[in-house]
mmCIF file with all atom_site columns, C-alpha atoms in Angstrom:
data_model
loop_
_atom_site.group_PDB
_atom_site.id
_atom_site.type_symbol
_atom_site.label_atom_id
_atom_site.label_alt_id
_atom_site.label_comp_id
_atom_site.label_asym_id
_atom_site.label_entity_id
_atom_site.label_seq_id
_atom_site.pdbx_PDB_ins_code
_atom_site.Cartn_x
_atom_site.Cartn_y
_atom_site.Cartn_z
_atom_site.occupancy
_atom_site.B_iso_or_equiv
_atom_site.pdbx_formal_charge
_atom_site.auth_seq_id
_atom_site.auth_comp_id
_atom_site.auth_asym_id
_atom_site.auth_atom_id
_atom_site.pdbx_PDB_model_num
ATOM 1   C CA . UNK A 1 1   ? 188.578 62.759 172.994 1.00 39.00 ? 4   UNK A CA 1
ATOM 2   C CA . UNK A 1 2   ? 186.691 59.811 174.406 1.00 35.00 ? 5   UNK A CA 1
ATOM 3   C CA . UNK A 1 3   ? 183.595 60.577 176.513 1.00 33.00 ? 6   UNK A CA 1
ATOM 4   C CA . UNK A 1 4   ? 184.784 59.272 180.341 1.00 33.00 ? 7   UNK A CA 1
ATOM 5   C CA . UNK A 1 5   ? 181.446 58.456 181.664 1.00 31.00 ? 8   UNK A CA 1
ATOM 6   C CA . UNK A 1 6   ? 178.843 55.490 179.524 1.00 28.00 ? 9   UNK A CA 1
ATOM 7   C CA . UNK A 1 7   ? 175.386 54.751 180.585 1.00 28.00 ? 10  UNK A CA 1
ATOM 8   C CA . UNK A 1 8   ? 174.557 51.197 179.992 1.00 31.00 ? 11  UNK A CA 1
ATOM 9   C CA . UNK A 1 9   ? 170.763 50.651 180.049 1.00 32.00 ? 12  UNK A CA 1
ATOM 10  C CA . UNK A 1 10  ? 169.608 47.307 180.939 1.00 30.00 ? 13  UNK A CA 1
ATOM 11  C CA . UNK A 1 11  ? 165.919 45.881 180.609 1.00 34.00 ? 14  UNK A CA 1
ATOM 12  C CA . UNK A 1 12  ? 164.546 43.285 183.237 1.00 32.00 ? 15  UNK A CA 1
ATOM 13  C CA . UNK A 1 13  ? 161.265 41.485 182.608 1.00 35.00 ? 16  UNK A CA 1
ATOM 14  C CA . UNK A 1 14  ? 159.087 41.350 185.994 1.00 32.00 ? 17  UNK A CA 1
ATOM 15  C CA . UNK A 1 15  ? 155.510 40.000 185.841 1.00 37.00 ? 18  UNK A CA 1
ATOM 16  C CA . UNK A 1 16  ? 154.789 41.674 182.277 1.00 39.00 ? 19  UNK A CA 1
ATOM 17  C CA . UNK A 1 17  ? 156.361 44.974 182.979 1.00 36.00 ? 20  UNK A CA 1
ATOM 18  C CA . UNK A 1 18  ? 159.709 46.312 181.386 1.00 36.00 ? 21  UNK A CA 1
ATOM 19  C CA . UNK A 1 19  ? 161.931 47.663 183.636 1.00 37.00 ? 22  UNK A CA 1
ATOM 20  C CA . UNK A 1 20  ? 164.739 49.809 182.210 1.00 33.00 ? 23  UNK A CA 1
ATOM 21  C CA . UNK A 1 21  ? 167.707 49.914 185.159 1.00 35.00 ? 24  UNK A CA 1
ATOM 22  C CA . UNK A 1 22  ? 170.575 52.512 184.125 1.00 34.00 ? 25  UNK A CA 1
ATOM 23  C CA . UNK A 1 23  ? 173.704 50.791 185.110 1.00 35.00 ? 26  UNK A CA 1
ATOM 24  C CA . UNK A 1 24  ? 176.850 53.687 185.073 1.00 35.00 ? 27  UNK A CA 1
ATOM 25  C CA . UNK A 1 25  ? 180.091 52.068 183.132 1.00 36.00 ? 28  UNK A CA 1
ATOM 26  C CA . UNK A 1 26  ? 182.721 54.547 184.903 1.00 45.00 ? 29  UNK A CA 1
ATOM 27  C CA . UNK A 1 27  ? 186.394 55.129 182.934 1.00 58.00 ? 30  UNK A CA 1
ATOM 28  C CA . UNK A 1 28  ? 188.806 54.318 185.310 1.00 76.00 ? 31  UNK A CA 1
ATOM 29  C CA . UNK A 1 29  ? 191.415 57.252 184.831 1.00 90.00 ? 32  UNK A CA 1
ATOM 30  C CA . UNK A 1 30  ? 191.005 59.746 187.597 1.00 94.00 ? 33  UNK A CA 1
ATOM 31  C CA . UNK A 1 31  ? 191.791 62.466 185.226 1.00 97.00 ? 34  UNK A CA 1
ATOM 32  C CA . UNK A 1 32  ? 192.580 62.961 181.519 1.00 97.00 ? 35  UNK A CA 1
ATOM 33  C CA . UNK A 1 33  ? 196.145 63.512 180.677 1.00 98.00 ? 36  UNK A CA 1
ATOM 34  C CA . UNK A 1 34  ? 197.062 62.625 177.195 1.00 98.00 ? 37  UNK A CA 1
ATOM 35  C CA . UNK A 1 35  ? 197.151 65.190 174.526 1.00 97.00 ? 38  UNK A CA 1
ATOM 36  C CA . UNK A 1 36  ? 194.848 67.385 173.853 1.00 97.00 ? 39  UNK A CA 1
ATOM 37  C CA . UNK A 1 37  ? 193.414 67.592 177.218 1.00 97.00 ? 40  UNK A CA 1
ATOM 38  C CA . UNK A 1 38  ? 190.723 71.014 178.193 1.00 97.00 ? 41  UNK A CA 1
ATOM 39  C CA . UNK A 1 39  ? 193.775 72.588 179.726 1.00 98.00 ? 42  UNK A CA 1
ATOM 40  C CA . UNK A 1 40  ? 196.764 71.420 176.671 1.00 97.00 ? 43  UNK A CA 1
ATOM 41  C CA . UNK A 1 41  ? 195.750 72.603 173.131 1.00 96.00 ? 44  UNK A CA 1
ATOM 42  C CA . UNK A 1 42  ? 199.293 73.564 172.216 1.00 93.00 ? 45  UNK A CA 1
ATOM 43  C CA . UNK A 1 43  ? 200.108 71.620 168.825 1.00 94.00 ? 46  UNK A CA 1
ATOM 44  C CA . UNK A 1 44  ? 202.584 69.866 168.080 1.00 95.00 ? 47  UNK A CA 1
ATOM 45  C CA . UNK A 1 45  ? 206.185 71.912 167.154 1.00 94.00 ? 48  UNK A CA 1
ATOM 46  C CA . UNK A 1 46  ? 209.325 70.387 165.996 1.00 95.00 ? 49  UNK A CA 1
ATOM 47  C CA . UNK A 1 47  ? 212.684 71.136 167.896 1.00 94.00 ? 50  UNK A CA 1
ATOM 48  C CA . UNK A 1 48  ? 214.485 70.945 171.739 1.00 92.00 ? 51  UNK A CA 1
ATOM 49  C CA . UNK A 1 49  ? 213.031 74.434 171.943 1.00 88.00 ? 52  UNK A CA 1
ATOM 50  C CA . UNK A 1 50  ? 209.794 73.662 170.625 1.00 85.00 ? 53  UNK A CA 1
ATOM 51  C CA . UNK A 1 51  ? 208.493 72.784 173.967 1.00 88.00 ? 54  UNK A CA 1
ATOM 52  C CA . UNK A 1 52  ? 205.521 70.855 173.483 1.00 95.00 ? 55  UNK A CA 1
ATOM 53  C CA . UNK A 1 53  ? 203.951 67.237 174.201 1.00 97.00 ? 56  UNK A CA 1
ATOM 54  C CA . UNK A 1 54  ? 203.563 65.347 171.143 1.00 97.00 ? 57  UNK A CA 1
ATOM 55  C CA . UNK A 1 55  ? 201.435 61.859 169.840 1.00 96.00 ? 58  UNK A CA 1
ATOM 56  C CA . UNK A 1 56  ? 203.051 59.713 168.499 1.00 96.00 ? 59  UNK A CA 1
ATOM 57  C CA . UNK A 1 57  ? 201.921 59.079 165.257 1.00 93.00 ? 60  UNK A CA 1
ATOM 58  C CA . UNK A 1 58  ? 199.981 55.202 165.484 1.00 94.00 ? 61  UNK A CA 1
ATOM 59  C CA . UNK A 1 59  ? 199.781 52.308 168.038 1.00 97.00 ? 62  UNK A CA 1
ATOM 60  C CA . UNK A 1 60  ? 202.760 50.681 166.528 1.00 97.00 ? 63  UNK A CA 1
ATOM 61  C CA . UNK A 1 61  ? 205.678 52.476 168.062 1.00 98.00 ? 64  UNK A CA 1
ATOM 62  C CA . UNK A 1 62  ? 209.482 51.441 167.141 1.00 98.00 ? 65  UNK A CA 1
ATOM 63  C CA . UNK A 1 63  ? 212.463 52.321 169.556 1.00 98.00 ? 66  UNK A CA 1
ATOM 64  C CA . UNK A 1 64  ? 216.354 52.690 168.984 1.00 98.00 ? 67  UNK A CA 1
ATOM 65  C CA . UNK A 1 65  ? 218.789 53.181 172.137 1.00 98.00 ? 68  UNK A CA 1
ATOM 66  C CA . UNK A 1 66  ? 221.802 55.201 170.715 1.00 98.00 ? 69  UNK A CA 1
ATOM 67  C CA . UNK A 1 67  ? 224.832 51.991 170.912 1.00 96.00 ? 70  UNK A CA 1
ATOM 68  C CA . UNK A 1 68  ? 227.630 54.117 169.966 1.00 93.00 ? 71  UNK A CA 1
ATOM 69  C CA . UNK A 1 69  ? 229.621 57.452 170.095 1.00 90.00 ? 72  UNK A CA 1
ATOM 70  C CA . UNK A 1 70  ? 229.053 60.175 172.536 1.00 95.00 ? 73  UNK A CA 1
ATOM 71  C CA . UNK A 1 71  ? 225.203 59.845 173.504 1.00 97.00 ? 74  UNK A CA 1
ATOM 72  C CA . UNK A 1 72  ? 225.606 56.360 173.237 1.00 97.00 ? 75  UNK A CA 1
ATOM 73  C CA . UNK A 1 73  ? 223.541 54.021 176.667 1.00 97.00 ? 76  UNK A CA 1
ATOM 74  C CA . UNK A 1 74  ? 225.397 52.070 178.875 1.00 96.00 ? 77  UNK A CA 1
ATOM 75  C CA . UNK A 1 75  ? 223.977 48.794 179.285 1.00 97.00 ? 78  UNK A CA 1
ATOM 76  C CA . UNK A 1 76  ? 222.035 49.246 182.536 1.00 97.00 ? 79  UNK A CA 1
ATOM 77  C CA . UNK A 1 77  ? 220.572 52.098 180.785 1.00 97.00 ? 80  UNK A CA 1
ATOM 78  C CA . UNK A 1 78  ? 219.046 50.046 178.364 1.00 98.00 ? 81  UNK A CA 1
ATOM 79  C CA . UNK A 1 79  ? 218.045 47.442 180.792 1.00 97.00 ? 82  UNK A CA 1
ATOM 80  C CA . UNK A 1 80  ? 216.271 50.008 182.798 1.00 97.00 ? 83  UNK A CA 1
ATOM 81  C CA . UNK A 1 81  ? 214.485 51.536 179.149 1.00 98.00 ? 84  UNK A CA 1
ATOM 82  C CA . UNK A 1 82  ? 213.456 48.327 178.305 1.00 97.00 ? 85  UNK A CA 1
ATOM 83  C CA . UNK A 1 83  ? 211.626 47.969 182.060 1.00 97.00 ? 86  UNK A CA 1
ATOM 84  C CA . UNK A 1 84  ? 209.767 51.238 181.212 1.00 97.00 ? 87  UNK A CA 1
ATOM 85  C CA . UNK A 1 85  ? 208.926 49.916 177.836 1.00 96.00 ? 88  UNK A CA 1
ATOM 86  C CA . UNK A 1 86  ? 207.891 46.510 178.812 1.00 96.00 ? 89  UNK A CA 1
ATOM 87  C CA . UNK A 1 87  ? 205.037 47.839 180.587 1.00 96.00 ? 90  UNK A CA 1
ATOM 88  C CA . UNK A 1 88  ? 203.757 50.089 176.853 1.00 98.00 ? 91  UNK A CA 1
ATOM 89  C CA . UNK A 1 89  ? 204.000 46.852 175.270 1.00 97.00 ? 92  UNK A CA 1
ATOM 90  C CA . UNK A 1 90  ? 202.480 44.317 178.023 1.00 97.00 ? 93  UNK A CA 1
ATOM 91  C CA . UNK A 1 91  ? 199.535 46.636 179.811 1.00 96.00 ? 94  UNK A CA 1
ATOM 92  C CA . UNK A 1 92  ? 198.095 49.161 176.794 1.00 98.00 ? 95  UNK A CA 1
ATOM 93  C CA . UNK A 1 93  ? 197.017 48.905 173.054 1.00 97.00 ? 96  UNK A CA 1
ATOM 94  C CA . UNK A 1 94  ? 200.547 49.824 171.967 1.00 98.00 ? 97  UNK A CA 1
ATOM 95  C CA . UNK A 1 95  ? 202.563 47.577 170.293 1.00 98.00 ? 98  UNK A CA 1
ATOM 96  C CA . UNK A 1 96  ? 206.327 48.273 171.118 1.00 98.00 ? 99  UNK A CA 1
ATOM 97  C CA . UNK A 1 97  ? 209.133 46.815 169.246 1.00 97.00 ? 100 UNK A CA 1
ATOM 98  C CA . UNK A 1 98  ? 213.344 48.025 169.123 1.00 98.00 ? 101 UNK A CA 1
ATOM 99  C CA . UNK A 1 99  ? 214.454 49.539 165.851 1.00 97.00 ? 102 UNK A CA 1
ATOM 100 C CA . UNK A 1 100 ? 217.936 47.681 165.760 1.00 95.00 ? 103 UNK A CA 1
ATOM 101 C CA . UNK A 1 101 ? 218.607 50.067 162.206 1.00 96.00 ? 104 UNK A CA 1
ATOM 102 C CA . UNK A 1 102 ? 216.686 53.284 162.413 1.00 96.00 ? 105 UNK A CA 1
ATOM 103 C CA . UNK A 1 103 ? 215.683 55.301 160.159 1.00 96.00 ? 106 UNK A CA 1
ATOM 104 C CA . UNK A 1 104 ? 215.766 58.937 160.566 1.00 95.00 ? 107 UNK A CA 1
ATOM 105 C CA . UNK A 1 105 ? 213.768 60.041 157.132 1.00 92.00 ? 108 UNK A CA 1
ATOM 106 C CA . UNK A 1 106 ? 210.873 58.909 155.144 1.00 87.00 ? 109 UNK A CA 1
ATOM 107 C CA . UNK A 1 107 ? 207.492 57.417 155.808 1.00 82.00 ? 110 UNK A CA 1
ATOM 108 C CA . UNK A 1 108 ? 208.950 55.047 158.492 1.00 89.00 ? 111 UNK A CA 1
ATOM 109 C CA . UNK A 1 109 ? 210.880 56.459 160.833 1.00 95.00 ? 112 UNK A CA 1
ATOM 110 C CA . UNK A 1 110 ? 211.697 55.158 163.826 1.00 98.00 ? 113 UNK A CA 1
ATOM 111 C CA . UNK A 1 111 ? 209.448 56.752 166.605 1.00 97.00 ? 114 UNK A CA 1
ATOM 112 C CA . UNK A 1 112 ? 211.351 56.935 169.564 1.00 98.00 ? 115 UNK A CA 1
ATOM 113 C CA . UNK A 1 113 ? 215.279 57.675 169.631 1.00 98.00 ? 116 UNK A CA 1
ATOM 114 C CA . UNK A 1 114 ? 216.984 57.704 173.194 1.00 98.00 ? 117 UNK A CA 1
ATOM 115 C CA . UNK A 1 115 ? 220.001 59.288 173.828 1.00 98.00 ? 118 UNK A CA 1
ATOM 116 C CA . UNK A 1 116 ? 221.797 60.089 177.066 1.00 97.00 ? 119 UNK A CA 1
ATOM 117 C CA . UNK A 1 117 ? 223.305 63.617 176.792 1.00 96.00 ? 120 UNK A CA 1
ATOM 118 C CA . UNK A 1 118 ? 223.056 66.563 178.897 1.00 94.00 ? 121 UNK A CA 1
ATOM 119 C CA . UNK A 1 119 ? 219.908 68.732 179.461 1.00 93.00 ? 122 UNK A CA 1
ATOM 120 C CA . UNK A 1 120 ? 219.381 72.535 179.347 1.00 91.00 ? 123 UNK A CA 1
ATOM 121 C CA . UNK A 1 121 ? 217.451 74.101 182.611 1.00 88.00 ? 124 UNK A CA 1
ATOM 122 C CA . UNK A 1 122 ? 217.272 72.045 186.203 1.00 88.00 ? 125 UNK A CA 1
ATOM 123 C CA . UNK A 1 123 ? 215.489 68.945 184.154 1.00 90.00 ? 126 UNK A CA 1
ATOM 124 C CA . UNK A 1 124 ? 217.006 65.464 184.359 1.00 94.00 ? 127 UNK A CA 1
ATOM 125 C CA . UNK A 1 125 ? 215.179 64.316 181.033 1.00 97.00 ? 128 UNK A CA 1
ATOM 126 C CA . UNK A 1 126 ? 213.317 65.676 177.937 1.00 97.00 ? 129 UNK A CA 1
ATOM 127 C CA . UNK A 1 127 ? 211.126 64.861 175.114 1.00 98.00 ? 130 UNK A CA 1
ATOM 128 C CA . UNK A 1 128 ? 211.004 66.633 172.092 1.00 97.00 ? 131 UNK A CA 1
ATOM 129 C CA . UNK A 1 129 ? 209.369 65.786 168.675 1.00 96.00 ? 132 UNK A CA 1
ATOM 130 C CA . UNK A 1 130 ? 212.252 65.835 165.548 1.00 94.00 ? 133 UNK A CA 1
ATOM 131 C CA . UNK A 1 131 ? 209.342 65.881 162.709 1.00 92.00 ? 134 UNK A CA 1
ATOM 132 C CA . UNK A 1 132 ? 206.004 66.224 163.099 1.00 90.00 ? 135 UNK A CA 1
ATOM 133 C CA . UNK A 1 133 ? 203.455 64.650 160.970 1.00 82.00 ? 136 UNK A CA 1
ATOM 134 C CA . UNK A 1 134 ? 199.999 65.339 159.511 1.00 72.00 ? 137 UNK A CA 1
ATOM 135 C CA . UNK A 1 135 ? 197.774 66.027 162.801 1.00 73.00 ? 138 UNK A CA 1
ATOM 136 C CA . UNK A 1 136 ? 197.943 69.138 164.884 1.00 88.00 ? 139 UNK A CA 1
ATOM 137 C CA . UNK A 1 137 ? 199.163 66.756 168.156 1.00 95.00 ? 140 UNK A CA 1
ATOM 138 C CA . UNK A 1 138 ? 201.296 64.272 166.282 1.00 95.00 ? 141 UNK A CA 1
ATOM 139 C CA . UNK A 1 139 ? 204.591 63.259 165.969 1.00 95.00 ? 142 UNK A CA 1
ATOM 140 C CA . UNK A 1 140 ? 206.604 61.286 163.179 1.00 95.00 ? 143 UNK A CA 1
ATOM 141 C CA . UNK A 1 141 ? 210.013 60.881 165.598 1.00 97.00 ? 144 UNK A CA 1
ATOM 142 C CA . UNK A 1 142 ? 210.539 61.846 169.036 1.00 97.00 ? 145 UNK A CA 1
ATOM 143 C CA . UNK A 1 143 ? 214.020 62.346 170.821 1.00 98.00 ? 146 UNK A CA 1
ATOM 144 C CA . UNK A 1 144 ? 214.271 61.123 174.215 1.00 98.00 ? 147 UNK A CA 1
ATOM 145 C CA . UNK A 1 145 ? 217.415 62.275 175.981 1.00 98.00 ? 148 UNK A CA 1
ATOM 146 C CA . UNK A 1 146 ? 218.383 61.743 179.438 1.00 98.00 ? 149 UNK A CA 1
ATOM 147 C CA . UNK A 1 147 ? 221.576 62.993 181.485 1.00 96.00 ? 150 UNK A CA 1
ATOM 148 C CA . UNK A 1 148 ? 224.400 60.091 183.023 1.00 93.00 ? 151 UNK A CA 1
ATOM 149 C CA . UNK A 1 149 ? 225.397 59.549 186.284 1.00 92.00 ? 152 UNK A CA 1
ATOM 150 C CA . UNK A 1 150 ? 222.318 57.541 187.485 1.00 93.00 ? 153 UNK A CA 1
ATOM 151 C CA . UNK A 1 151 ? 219.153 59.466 186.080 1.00 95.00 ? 154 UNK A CA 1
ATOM 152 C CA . UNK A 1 152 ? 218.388 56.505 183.124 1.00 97.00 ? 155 UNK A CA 1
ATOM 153 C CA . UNK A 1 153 ? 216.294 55.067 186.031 1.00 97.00 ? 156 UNK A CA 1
ATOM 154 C CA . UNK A 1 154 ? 213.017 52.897 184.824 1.00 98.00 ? 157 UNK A CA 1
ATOM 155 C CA . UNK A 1 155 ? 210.919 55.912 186.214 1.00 98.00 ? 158 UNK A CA 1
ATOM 156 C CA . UNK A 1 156 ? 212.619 58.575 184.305 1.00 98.00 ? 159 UNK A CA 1
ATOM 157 C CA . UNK A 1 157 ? 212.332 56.280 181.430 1.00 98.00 ? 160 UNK A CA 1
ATOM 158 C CA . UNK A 1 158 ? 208.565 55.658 181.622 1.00 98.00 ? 161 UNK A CA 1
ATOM 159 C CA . UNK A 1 159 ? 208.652 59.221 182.021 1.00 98.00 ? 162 UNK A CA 1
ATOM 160 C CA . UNK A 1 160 ? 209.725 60.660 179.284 1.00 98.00 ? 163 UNK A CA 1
ATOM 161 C CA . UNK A 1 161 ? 208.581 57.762 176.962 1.00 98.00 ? 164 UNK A CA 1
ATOM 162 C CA . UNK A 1 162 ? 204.606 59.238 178.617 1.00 98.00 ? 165 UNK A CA 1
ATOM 163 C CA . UNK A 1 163 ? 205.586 62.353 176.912 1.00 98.00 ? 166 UNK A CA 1
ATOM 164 C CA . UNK A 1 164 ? 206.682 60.726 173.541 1.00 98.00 ? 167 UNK A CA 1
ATOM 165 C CA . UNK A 1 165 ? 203.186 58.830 173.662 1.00 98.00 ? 168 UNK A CA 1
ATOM 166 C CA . UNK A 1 166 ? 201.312 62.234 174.409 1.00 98.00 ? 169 UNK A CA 1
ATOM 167 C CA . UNK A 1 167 ? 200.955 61.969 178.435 1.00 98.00 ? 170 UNK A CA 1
ATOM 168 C CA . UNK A 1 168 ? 201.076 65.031 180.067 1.00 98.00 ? 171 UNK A CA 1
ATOM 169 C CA . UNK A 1 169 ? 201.829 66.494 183.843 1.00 98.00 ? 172 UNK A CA 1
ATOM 170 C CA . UNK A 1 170 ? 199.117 66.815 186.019 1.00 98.00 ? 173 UNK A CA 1
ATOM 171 C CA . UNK A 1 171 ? 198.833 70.565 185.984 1.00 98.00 ? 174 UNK A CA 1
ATOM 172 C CA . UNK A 1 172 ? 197.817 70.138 182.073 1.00 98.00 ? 175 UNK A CA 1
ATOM 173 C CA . UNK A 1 173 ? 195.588 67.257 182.646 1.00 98.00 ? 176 UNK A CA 1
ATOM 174 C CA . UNK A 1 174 ? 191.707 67.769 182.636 1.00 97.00 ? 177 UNK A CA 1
ATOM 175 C CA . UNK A 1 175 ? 190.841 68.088 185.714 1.00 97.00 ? 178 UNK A CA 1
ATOM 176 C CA . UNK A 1 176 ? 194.169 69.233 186.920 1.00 98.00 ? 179 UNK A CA 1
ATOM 177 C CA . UNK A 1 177 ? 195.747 67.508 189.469 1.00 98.00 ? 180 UNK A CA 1
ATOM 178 C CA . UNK A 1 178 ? 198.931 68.234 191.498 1.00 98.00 ? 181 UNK A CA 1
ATOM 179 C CA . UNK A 1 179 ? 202.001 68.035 189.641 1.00 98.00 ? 182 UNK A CA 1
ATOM 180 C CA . UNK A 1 180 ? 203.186 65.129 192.229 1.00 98.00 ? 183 UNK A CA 1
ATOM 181 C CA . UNK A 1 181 ? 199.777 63.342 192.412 1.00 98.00 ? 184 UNK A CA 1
ATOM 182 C CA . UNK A 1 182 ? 200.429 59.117 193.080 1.00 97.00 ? 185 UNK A CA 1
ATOM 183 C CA . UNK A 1 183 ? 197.632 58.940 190.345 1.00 97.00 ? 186 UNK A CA 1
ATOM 184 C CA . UNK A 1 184 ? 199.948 59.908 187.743 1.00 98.00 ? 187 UNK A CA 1
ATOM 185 C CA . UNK A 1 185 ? 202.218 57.007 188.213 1.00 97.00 ? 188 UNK A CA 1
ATOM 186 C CA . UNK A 1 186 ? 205.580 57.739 186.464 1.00 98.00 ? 189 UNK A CA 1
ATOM 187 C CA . UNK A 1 187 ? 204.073 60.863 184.702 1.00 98.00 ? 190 UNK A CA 1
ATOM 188 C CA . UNK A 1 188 ? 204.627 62.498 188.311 1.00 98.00 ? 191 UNK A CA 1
ATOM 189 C CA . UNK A 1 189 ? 206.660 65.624 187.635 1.00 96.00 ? 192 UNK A CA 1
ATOM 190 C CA . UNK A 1 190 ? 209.517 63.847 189.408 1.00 96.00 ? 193 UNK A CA 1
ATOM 191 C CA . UNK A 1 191 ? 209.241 60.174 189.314 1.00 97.00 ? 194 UNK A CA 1
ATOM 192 C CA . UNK A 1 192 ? 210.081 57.931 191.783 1.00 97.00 ? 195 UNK A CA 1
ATOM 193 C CA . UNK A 1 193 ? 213.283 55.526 190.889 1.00 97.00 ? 196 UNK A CA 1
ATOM 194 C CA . UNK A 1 194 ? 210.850 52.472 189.851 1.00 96.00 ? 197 UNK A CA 1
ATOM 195 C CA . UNK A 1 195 ? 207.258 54.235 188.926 1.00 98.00 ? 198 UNK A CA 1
ATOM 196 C CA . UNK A 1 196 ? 205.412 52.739 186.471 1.00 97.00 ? 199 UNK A CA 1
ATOM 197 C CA . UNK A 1 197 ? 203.051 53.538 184.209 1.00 97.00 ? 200 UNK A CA 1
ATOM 198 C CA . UNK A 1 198 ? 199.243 53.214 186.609 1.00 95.00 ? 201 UNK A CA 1
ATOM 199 C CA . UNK A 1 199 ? 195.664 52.919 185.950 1.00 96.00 ? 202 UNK A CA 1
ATOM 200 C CA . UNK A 1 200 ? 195.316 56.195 185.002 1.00 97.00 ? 203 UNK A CA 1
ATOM 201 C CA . UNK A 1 201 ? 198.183 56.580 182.243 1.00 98.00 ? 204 UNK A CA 1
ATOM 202 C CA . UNK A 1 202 ? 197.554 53.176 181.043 1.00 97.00 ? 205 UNK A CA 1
ATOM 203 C CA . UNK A 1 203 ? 193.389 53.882 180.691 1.00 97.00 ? 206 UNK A CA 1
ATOM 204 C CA . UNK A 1 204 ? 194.606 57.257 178.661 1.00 98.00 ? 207 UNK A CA 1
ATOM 205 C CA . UNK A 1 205 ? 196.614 55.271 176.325 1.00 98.00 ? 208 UNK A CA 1
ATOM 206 C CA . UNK A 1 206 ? 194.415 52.492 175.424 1.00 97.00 ? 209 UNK A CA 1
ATOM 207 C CA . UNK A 1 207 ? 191.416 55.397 175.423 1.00 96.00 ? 210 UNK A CA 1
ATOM 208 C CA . UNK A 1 208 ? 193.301 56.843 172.168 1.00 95.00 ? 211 UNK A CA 1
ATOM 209 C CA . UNK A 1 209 ? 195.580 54.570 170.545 1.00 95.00 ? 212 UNK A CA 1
#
């Protein structure tokens, strides 16, 4: 992980005599939440079950919204995915494009794969990685489903598309904060309807990508 704190030095000239002023550079993120963190060193496991937060695997992350059968999006699902996205693509070092014909095997798979099915447990949403690659924290392809009846919101999207990137809760973030802490932007336990990403997500992100 990145160091969060830089010391800059900086020399000034004054009548013959060097003065060396230390000037702080401060990272921005009030805590660090993107895997691993001091309190997340759970690698990276395959499967719904698997239960863990996964990298993806580079900065260049491709996306396919299931179109058809019974986990297919309606369209103001996808509209409200491709607000959450938006925001990877626009306001980090990612570089987001849509898969429009995926590929599920190989070298190249398609990253991200959202699906709108139901969810085991009280949880509107969940992130899960499908193959792993080389890299204790990384992940090949991720699965993104979310239930119907409402809960494809733009938070819940940039919610579970934080996990798929590595961004964690804040109870496993370094130092911990609350689970519900405005700091985490959409990474809040329970998002609001429109969170986005924040300062803090977005330094995390552009910290390790």
């Amino acid at each position: 992980m990145q160091s969060h704190r830089r010391r800059a030095g900086i020399a000034v000239a004054l009548s013959g005599i060097t003065v060396i002023a230390a000037a702080a550079v401060t990272w921005a993120a009030a805590t660090d939440n993107l895997v691993p963190t001091n309190n997340y060193t759970v690698g990276c496991l395959t499967g719904m079950s698997g239960g863990t937060v996964c990298r993806t695997d580079n900065a260049d992350v491709t996306y396919y919204m299931d179109s058809g059968g019974p986990d297919k999006l309606e369209d103001i699902d996808k509209a409200n995915v491709r607000v959450a996205i938006q925001e990877f693509h626009d306001r980090t070092d990612l570089k987001v494009s849509y898969d429009s014909s995926p590929t599920w095997e190989g070298d190249s798979e398609t990253d991200i794969y959202y699906a709108e099915a139901t969810v085991p447990g009280s949880d509107e949403g969940l992130t899960w990685c499908n193959d792993n690659s080389p890299g204790a924290f990384k992940c090949d392809q991720q699965y993104v489903r979310i239930e119907g009846g409402g809960q494809y919101t733009p938070g819940l999207s940039c919610h579970e598309t934080g996990h798929a990137v590595g961004l964690l809760h804040g109870a496993e973030a370094s130092p911990r904060l609350p689970n519900q802490d405005s700091r985490l932007g959409c990474m809040k336990k329970t998002p609001g309807f429109a969170d986005g990403l924040g300062t803090n997500n977005r330094e995390n992100i552009n910290a390790n990508y």
